Tab-separated table of C-alpha atoms and ligand atoms in Angstrom:
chain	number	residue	atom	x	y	z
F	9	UNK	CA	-76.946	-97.193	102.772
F	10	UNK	CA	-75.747	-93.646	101.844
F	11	UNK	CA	-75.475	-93.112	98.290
F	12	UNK	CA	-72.225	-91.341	97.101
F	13	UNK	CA	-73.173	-89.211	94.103
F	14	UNK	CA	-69.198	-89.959	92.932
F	15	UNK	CA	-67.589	-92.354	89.836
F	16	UNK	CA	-64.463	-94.255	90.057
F	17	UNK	CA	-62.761	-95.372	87.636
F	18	UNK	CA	-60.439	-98.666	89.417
F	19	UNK	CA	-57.519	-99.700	86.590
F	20	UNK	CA	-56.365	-103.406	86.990
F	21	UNK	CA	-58.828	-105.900	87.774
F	22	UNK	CA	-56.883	-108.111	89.476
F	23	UNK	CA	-56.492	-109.457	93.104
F	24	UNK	CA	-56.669	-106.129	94.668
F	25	UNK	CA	-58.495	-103.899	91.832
F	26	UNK	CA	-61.521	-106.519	91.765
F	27	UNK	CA	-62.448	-106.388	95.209
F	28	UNK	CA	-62.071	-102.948	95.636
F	29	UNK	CA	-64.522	-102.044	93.251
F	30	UNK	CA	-66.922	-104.500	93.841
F	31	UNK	CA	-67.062	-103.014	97.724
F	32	UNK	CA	-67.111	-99.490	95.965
F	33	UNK	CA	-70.187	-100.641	94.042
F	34	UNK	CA	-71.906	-102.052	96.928
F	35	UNK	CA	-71.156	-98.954	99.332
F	36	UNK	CA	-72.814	-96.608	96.609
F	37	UNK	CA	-70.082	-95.520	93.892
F	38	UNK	CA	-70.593	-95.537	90.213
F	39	UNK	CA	-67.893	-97.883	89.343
F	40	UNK	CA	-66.166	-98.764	86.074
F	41	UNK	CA	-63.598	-101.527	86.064
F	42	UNK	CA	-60.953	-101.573	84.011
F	43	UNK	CA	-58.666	-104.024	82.493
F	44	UNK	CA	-56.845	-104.188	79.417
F	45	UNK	CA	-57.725	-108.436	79.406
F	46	UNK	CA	-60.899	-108.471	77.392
F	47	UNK	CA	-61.366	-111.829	79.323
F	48	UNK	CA	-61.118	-110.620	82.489
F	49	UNK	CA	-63.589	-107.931	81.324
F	50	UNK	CA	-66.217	-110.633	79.777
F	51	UNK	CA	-65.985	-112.449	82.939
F	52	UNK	CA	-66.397	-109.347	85.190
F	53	UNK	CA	-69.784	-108.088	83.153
F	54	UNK	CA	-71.169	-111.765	83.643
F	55	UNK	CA	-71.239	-110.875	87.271
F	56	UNK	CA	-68.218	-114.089	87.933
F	57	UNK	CA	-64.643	-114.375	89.083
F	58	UNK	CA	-61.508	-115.374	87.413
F	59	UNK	CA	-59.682	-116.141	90.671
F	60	UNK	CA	-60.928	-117.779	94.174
F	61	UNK	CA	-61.511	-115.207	96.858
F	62	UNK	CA	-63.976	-115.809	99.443
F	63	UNK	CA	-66.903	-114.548	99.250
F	64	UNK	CA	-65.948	-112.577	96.331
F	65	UNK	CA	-68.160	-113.953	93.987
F	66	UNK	CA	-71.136	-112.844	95.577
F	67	UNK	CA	-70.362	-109.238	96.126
F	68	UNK	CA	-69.197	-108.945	92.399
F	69	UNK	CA	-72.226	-110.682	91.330
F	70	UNK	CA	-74.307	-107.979	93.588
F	71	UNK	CA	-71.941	-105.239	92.621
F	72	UNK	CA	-73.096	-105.943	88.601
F	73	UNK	CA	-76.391	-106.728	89.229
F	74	UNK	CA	-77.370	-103.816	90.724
F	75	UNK	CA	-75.542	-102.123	87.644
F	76	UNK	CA	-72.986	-100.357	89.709
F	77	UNK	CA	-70.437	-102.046	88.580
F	78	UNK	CA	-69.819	-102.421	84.964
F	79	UNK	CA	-66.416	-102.665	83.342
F	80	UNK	CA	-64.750	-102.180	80.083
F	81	UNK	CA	-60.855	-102.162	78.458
F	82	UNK	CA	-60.664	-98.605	78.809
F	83	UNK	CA	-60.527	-96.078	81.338
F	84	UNK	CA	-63.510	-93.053	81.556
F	85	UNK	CA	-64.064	-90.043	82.907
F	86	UNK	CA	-64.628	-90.693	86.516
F	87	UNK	CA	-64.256	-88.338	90.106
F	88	UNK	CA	-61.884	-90.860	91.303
F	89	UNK	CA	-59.180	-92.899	89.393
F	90	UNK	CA	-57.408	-95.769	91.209
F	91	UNK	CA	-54.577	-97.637	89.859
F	92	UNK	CA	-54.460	-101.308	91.149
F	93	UNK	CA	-51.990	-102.737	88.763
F	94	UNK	CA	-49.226	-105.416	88.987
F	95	UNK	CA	-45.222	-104.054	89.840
F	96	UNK	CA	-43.549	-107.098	89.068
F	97	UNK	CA	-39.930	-107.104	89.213
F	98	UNK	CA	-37.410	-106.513	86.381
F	99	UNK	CA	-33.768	-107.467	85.465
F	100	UNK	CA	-31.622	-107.118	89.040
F	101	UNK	CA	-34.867	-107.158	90.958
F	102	UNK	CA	-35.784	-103.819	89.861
F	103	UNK	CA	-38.900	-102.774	90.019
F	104	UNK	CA	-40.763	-103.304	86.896
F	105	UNK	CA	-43.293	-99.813	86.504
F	106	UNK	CA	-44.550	-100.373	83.145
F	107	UNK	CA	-48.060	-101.175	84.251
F	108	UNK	CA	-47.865	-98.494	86.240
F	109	UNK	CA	-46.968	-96.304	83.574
F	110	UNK	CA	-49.261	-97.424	81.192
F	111	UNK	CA	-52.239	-97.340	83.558
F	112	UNK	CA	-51.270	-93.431	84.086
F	113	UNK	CA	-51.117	-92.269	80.140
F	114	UNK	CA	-54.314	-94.556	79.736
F	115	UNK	CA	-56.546	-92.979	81.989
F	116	UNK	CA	-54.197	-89.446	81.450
F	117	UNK	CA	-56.484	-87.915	78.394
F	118	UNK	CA	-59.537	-88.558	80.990
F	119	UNK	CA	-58.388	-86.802	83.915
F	120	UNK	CA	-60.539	-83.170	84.785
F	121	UNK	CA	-59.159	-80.481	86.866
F	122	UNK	CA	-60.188	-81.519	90.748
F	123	UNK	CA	-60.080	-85.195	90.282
F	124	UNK	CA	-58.334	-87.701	93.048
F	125	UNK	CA	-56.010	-90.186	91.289
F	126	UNK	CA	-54.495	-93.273	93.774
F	127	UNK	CA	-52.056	-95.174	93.156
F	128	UNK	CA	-52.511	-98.516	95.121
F	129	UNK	CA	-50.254	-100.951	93.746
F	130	UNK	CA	-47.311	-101.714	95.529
F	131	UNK	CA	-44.472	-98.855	94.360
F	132	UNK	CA	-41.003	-98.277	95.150
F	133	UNK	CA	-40.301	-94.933	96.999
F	134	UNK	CA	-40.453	-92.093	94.214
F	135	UNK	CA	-43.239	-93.903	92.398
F	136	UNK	CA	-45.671	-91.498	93.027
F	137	UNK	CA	-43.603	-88.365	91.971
F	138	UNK	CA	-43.143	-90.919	88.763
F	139	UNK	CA	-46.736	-90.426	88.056
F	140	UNK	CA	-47.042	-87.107	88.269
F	141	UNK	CA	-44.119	-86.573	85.894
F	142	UNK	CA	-46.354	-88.745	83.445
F	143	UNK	CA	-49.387	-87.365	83.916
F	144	UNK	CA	-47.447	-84.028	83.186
F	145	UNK	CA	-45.817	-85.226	80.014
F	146	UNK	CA	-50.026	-86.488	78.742
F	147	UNK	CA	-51.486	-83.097	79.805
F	148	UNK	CA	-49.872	-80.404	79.183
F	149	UNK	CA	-52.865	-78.388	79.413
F	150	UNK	CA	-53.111	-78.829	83.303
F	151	UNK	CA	-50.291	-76.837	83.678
F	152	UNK	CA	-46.262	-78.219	83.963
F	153	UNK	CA	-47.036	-79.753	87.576
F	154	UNK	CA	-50.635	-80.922	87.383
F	155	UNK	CA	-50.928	-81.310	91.297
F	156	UNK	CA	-50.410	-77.563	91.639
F	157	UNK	CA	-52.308	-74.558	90.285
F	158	UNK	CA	-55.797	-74.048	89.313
F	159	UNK	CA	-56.417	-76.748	87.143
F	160	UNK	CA	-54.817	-79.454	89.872
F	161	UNK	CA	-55.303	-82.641	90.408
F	162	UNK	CA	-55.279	-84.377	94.000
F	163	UNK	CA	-52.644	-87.641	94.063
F	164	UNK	CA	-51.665	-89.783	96.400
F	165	UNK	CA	-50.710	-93.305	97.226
F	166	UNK	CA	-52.409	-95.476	99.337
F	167	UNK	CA	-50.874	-99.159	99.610
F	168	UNK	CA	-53.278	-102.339	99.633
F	169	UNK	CA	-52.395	-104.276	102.886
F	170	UNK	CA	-55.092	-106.906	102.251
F	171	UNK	CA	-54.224	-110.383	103.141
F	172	UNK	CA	-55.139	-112.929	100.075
F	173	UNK	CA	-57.372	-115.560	101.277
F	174	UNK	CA	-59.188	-112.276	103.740
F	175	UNK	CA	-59.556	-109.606	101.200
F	176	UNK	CA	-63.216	-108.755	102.053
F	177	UNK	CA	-62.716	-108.350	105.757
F	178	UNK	CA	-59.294	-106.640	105.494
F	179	UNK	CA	-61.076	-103.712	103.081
F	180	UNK	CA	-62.873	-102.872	105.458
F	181	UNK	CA	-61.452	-103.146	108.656
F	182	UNK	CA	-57.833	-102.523	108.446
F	183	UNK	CA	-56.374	-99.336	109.490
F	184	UNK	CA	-55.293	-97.977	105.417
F	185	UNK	CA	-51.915	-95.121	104.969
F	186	UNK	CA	-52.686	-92.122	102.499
F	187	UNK	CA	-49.663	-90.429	101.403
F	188	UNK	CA	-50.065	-87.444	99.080
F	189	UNK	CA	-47.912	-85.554	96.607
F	190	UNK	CA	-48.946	-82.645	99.253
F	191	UNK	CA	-50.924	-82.631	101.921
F	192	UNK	CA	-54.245	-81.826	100.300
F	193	UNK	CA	-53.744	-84.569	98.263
F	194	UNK	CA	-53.283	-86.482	101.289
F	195	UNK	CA	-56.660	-84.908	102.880
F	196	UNK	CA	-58.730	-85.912	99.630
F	197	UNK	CA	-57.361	-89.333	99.923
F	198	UNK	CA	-58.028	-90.298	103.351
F	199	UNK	CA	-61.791	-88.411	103.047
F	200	UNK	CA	-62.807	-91.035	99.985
F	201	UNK	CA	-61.308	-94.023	102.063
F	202	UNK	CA	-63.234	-93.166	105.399
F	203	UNK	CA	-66.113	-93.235	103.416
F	204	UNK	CA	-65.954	-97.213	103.515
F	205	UNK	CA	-62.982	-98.045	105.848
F	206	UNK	CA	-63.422	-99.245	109.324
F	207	UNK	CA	-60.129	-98.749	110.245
F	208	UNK	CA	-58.483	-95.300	110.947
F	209	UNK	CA	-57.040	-93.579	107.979
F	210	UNK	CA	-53.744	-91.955	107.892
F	211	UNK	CA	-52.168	-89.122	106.391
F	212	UNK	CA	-48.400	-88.661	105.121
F	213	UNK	CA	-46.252	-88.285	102.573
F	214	UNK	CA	-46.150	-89.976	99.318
F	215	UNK	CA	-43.227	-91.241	99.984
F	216	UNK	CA	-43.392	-92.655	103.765
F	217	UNK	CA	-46.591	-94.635	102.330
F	218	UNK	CA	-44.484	-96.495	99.690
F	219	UNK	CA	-41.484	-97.325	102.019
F	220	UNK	CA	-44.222	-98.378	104.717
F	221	UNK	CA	-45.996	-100.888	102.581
F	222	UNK	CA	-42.452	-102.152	101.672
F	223	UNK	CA	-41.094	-102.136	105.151
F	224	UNK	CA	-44.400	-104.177	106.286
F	225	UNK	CA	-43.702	-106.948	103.919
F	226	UNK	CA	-39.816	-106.768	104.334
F	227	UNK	CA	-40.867	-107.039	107.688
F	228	UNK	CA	-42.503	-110.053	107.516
F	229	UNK	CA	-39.911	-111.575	105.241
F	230	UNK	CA	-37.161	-111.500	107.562
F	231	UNK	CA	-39.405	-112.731	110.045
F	232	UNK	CA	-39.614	-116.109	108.280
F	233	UNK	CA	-36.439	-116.291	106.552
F	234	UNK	CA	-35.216	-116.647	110.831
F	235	UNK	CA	-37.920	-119.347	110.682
F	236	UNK	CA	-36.331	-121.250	107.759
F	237	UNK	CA	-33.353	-120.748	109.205
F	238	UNK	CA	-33.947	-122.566	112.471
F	239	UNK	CA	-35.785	-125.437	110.244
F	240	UNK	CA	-32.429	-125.615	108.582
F	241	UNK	CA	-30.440	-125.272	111.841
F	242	UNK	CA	-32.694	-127.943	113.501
F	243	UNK	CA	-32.272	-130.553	110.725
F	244	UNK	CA	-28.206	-130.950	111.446
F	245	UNK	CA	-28.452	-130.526	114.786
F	246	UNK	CA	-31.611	-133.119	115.166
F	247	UNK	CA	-33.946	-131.377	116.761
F	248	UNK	CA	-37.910	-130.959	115.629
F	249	UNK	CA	-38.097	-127.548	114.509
F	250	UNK	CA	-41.918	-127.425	115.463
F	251	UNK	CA	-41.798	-128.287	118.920
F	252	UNK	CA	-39.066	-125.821	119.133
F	253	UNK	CA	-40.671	-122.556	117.751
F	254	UNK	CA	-44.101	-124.116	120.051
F	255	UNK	CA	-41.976	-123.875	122.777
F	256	UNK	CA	-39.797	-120.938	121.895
F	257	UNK	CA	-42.952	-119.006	121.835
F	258	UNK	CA	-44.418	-119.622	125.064
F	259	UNK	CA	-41.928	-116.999	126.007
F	260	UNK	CA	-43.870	-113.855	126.420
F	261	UNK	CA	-41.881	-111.440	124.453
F	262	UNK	CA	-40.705	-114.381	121.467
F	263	UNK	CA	-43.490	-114.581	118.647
F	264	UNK	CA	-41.415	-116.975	115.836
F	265	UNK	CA	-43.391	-117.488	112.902
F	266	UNK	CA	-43.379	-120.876	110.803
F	267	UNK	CA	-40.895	-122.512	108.287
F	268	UNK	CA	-42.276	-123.361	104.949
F	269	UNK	CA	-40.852	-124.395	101.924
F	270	UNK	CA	-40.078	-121.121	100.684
F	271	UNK	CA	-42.067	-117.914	100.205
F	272	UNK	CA	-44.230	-117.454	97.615
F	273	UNK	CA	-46.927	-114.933	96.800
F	274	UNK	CA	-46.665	-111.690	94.437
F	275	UNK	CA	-45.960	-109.406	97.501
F	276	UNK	CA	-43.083	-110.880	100.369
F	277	UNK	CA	-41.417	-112.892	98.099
F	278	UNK	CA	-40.835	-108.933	95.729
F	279	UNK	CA	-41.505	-106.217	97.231
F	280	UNK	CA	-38.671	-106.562	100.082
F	281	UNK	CA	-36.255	-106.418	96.446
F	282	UNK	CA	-37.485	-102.722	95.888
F	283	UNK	CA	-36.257	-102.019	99.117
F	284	UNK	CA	-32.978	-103.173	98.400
F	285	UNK	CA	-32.657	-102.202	94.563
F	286	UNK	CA	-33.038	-98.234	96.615
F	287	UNK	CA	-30.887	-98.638	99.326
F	288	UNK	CA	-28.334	-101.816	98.709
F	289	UNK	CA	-25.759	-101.174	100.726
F	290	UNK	CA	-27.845	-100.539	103.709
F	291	UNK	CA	-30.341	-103.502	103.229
F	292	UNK	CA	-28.185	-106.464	104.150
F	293	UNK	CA	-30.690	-108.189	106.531
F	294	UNK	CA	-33.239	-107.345	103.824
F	295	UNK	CA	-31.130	-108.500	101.078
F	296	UNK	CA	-30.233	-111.853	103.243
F	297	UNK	CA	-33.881	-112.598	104.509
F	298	UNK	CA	-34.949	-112.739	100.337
F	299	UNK	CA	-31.908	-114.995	100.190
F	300	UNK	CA	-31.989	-117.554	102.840
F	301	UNK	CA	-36.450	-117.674	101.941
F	302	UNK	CA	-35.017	-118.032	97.900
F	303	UNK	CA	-32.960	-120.590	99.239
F	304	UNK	CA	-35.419	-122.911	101.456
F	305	UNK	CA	-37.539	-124.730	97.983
F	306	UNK	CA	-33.561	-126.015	96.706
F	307	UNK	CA	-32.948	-127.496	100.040
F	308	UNK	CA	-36.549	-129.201	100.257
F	309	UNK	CA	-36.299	-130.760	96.739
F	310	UNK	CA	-32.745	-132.240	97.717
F	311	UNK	CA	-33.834	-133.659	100.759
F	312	UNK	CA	-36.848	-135.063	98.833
F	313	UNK	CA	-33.883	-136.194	95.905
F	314	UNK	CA	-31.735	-138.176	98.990
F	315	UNK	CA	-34.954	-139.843	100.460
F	316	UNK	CA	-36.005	-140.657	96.459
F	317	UNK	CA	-32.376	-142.877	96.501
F	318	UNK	CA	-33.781	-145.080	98.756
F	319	UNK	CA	-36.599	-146.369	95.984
F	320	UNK	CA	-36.125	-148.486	92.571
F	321	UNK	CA	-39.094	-146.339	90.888
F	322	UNK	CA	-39.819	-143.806	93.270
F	323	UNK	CA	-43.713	-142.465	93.424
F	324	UNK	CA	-43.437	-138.830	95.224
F	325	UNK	CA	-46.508	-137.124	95.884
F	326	UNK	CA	-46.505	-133.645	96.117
F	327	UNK	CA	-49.487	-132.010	98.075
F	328	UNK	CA	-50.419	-128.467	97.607
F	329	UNK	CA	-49.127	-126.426	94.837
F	330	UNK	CA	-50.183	-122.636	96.164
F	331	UNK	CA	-48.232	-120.279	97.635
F	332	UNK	CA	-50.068	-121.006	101.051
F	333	UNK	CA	-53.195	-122.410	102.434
F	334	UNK	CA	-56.886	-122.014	101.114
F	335	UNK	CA	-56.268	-120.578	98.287
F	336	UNK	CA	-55.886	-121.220	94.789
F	337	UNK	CA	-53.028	-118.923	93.977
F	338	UNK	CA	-49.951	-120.400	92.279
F	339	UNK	CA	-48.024	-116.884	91.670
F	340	UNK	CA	-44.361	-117.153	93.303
F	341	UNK	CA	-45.299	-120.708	94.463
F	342	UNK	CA	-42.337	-122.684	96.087
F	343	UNK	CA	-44.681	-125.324	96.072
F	344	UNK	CA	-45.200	-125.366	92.279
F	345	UNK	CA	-41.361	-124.435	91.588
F	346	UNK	CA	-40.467	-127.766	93.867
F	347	UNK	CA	-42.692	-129.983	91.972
F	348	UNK	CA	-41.175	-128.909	88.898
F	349	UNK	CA	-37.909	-129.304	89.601
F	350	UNK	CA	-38.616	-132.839	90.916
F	351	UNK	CA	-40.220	-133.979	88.168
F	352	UNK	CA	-37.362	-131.895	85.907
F	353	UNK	CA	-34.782	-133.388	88.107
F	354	UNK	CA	-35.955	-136.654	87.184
F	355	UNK	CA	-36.948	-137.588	90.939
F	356	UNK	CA	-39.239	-139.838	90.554
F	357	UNK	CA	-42.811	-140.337	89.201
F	358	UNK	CA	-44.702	-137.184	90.511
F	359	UNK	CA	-48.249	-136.972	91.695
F	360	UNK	CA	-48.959	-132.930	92.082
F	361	UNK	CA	-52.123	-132.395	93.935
F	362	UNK	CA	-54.048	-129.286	93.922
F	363	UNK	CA	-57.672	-129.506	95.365
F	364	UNK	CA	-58.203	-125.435	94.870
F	365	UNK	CA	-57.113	-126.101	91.005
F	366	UNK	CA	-59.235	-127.960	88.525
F	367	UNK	CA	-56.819	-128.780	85.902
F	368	UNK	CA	-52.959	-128.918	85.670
F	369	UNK	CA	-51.315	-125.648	85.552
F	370	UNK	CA	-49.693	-124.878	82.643
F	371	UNK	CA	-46.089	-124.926	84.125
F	372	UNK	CA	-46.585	-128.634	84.804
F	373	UNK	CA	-48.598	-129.521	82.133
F	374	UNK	CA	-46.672	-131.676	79.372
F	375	UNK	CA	-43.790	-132.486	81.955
F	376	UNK	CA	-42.806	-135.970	81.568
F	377	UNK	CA	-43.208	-138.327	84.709
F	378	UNK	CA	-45.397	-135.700	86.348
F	379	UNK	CA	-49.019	-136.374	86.207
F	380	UNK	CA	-52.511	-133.958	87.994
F	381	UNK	CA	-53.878	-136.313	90.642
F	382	UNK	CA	-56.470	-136.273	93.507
F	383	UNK	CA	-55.477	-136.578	97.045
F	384	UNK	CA	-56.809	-140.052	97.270
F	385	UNK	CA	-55.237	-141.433	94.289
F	386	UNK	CA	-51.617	-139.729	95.612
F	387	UNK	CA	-51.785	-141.001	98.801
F	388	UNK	CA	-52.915	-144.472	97.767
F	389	UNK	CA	-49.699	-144.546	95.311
F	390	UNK	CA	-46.820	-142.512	96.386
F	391	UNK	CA	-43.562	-144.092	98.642
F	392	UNK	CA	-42.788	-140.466	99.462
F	393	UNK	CA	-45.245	-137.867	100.721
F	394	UNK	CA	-44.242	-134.367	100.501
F	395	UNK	CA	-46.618	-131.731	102.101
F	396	UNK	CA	-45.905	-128.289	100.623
F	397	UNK	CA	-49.493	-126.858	101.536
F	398	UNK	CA	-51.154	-126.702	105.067
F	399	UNK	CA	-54.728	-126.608	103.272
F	400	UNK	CA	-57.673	-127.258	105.468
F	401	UNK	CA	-58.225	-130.529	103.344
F	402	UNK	CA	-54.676	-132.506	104.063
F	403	UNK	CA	-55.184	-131.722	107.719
F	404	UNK	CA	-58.230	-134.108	107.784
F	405	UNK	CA	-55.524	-137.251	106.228
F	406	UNK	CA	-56.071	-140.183	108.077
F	407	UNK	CA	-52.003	-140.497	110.000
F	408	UNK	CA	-52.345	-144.133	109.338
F	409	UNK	CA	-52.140	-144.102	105.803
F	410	UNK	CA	-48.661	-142.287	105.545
F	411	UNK	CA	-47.582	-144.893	108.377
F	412	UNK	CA	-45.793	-147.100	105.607
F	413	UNK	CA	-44.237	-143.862	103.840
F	414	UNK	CA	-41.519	-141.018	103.610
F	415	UNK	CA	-43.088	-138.361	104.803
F	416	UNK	CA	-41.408	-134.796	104.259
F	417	UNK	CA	-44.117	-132.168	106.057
F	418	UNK	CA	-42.406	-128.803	105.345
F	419	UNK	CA	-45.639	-127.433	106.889
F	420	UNK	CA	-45.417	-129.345	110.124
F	421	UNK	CA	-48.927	-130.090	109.803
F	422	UNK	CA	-48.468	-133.599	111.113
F	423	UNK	CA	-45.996	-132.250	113.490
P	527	SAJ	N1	-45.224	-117.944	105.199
P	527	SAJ	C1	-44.370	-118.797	105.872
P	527	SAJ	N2	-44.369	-118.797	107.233
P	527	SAJ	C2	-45.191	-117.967	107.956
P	527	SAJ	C3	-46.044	-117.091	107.274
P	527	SAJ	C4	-46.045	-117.095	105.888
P	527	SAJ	O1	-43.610	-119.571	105.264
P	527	SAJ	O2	-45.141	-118.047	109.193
P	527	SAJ	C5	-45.233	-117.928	103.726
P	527	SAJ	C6	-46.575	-118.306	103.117
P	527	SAJ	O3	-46.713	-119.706	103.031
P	527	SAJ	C7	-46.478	-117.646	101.775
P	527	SAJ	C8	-45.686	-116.376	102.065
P	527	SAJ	O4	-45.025	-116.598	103.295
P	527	SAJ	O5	-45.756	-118.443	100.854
P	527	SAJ	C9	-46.493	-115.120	102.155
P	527	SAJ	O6	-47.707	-115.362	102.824
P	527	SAJ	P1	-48.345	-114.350	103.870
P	527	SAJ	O7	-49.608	-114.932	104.362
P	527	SAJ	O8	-47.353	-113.968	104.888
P	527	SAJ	O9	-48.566	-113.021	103.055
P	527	SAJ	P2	-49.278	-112.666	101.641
P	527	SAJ	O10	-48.223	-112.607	100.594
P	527	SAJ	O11	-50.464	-113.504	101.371
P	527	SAJ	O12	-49.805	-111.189	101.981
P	527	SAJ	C10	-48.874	-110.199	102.413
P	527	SAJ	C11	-49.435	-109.500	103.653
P	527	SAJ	N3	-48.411	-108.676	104.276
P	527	SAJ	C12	-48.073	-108.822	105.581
P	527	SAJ	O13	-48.584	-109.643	106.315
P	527	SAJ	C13	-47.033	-107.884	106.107
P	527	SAJ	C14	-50.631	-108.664	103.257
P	527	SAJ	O14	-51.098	-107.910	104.374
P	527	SAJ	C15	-50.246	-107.716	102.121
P	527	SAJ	O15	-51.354	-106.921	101.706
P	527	SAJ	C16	-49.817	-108.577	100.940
P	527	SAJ	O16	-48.648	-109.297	101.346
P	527	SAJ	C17	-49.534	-107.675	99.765
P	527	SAJ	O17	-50.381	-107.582	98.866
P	527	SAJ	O18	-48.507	-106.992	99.783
C-alpha cells in the first residue's frame, strides 16, 4: 500500500469525520481525530464505535491498532486539516455555523504556511469565504487574506455525499466535488482526494460545491415530498399508492421514489432550508417539498388516532424508530417524533420497537403509556400495527399474525 509521508488532522468525529479518518489511516496518513466529546475520544482510542456503521468497527479498530489513528480533544499541527462538523439549523431555519466556526479558531493557532484546510460539512453558499474571514481574524500573521501571498494557505470545500447505512463503499467510490477559494486551492484539494477516491474528482468554485451538495439533497427532497403527496392523494381517492408508483414506474422515463412517514435524517430533512434561508423568494418548490415531507408524520399519527377510536384500550405498536432502514440512527426521525406524539397524544398504550437500539431513547424514556419492547412481544400484544421502518427484520413477519389487526404500513412493506 503506498505510504503517504502526510498528517491530517480530521475535526468532528462524527458520522462523516469517523470514517474518513479511519480510511485515511488505513490508506497510509498519520491521522489525529478530533472531537471536543472526551467520550467520543475514549471510545475512539479503544479502537470502538459510538454509532452503527457497517463495517466501521473493523476499519477503526485496524486504523488504531496499527497506531495511525489516534485521537485527542484538540486539534495539532497536521499537513491537512479537515473540518467534518455538524451545521444544524438555527432560529428560521438558518443555518447554524457555530461548529463550524469553532472548529476553524480551534485548529486556527495550528495552521503553517502551505497547509490544505477542507471544509466538509454541509455549508450554505458563502461558508467557505466565512472561514477564511476567521482564519484571518486568528492569524494575523499570515497576512490579511491567508489564502493569498507567501505565507498562504490552500482552502477549499469538498461536500460528503456518503449515504448512511454505505459510508465505507461511498468513500471510496463516489465521484467527490472540490471547490476552492481559488483554483489552486481547488488543485490541492482534488490531488489529496485522488489519493484514495475511486471516483473522479472535480474542481470548482467554493461556492458551486456548497450549492451542489445542497441542490443534491434538495433534489432528493422534492423528489419524495411528490411521493408523499400521491400517498396522500391516493388515500381520498382510494387507490393503493404502492401499486401505483410500481406501475407508474414501468414507464421508461418515470422513476417515483417511495412515500414514508416523513423525512428524517440530519441532511434532506435541513439542508434543502439553507437553500431557501439564501434565496426565499425563488425557492418555492424547495420551500414546499420541506413542507408537504414536514407535514406527512402529523397526517400518519391522525390516521393512527381515527383507527385508535375504534378500541376501548387501544395497544399500538410502533415498529422502527430510525430515520430509515438498517440503521440505528434516530436524528430527524419521523418515526421517533410519531411515537411520541402518540403516546403524548394519549393514543393508546404504545409498544416502540427498535431492534438496531438496545435501550429506550431518551426522548421516550419516562413517557407515560409508552413502554421499549421487542418485536415479538409488540406483535403478540398490539390491536394496531404501525410500520414506520422497512428494516430487513419486519420484512421476515409472518402476514398471518397481523391478520386479526390494524395495520398502518407507511413503508408499504406488506404492500
Ligand atoms: N426516504 C423516503 N422515500 C424515499 C427515499 C428516502 O421517504 O424514496 C426518506 C428516508 O426514509 C429518510 C430520508 O428520506 O427518512 C432520507 O434518507 P435518504 O436515504 O434519502 O438519504 P440520507 O439522509 O441517508 O443521505 C442523503 C444522501 N443524499 C442523496 O441521496 C441526494 C447522501 O448521499 C448524502 O451524503 C446525505 O444525505 C448527506 O449527508 O447529506
Amino acid at each position: 500500500m503506498a505510504r503517504f509521508d502526510k498528517t491530517v488532522c480530521v475535526v468532528g468525529l462524527g458520522y462523516i469525520g469517523l470514517p474518513t479518518a479511519s480510511l485515511l489511516a488505513t490508506r497510509g496518513y498519520r491521522v489525529l481525530g478530533v472531537d471536543n466529546d472526551r467520550r467520543v475520544v475514549e471510545a475512539v482510542q479503544a479502537g470502538s464505535l459510538h454509532f452503527h456503521e457497517p463495517d466501521l468497527d473493523i476499519l477503526v479498530a485496524s486504523a488504531v491498532g496499527s497506531g495511525q489513528l489516534t485521537a485527542a480533544c484538540e486539534p495539532a499541527a497536521a499537513d491537512i486539516f479537515i473540518i467534518a462538523v455538524p451545521t444544524p439549523f438555527a432560529d428560521g431555519h438558518a443555518p447554524d455555523m457555530s461548529y463550524v466556526e469553532a472548529a476553524t479558531r480551534a485548529l486556527a493557532p495550528h495552521l503553517q504556511p502551505g497547509n490544505l484546510l477542507i471544509l466538509e460539512s454541509t455549508s450554505p453558499v458563502g461558508a467557505t469565504e466565512q472561514v477564511a474571514g476567521w482564519l484571518a481574524q486568528e492569524r494575523p500573521d499570515l497576512g490579511p487574506d491567508v489564502t493569498r501571498g507567501s505565507k498562504r494557505i490552500h482552502l477549499a470545500h469538498s461536500p460528503e455525499r456518503v449515504l448512511p447505512g454505505r459510508v465505507l463503499q461511498e468513500l471510496v467510490i463516489n465521484d467527490r466535488i472540490v471547490g476552492g477559494i481559488d483554483p489552486e486551492s481547488a488543485e490541492a484539494g482534488a490531488e489529496f482526494y485522488r489519493t484514495f477516491t475511486a471516483g473522479t474528482v472535480f474542481t470548482t468554485k467554493a461556492r458551486t460545491a456548497e450549492l451542489s451538495k445542497l441542490a443534491e439533497n434538495a433534489f432528493r427532497d422534492v423528489n419524495i415530498a411528490y411521493a408523499n403527496e400521491l400517498s396522500l392523494i391516493c388515500e381520498r381517492l382510494g387507490v393503493n399508492v404502492w401499486e401505483l408508483i410500481q406501475l407508474a414506474n414501468r414507464h421508461p422515463r418515470v422513476n417515483i421514489l417511495q412515500p414514508g412517514p416523513g423525512v428524517g435524517g440530519h441532511c434532506i430533512a435541513v439542508d434543502p432550508w439553507f437553500i431557501v434561508h439564501s434565496a426565499p423568494e425563488q425557492s418555492r418548490l424547495i420551500r414546499t417539498a420541506r413542507e408537504v415531507n414536514d407535514g406527512k408524520p402529523r397526517w400518519v399519527i391522525d390516521q393512527v388516532k381515527q383507527a385508535a377510536e375504534r378500541f376501548k384500550d387501544p395497544v399500538i405498536a410502533c415498529l422502527g424508530l430510525a430515520f430509515k432502514a438498517n440503521i440505528d440512527d434516530l436524528r430527524e426521525s419521523p418515526a421517533l417524533a410519531i411515537t411520541e406524539a402518540l403516546a403524548r397524544e394519549g393514543a393508546g398504550d404504545i409498544l416502540a420497537v427498535e431492534p438496531y437500539v438496545r435501550e429506550c431513547p431518551k426522548r421516550l424514556a419516562g413517557l407515560a403509556k409508552l413502554r421499549f419492547a421487542g418485536v415479538e412481544e409488540a406483535l403478540e400484544k398490539a390491536d394496531i400495527v404501525l410500520l414506520l421502518v422497512d428494516h430487513d427484520r419486519f420484512r421476515t413477519i409472518d402476514r398471518q399474525r397481523l391478520a386479526r389487526k390494524v395495520l398502518i404500513d407507511t413503508r408499504g412493506l406488506f404492500g
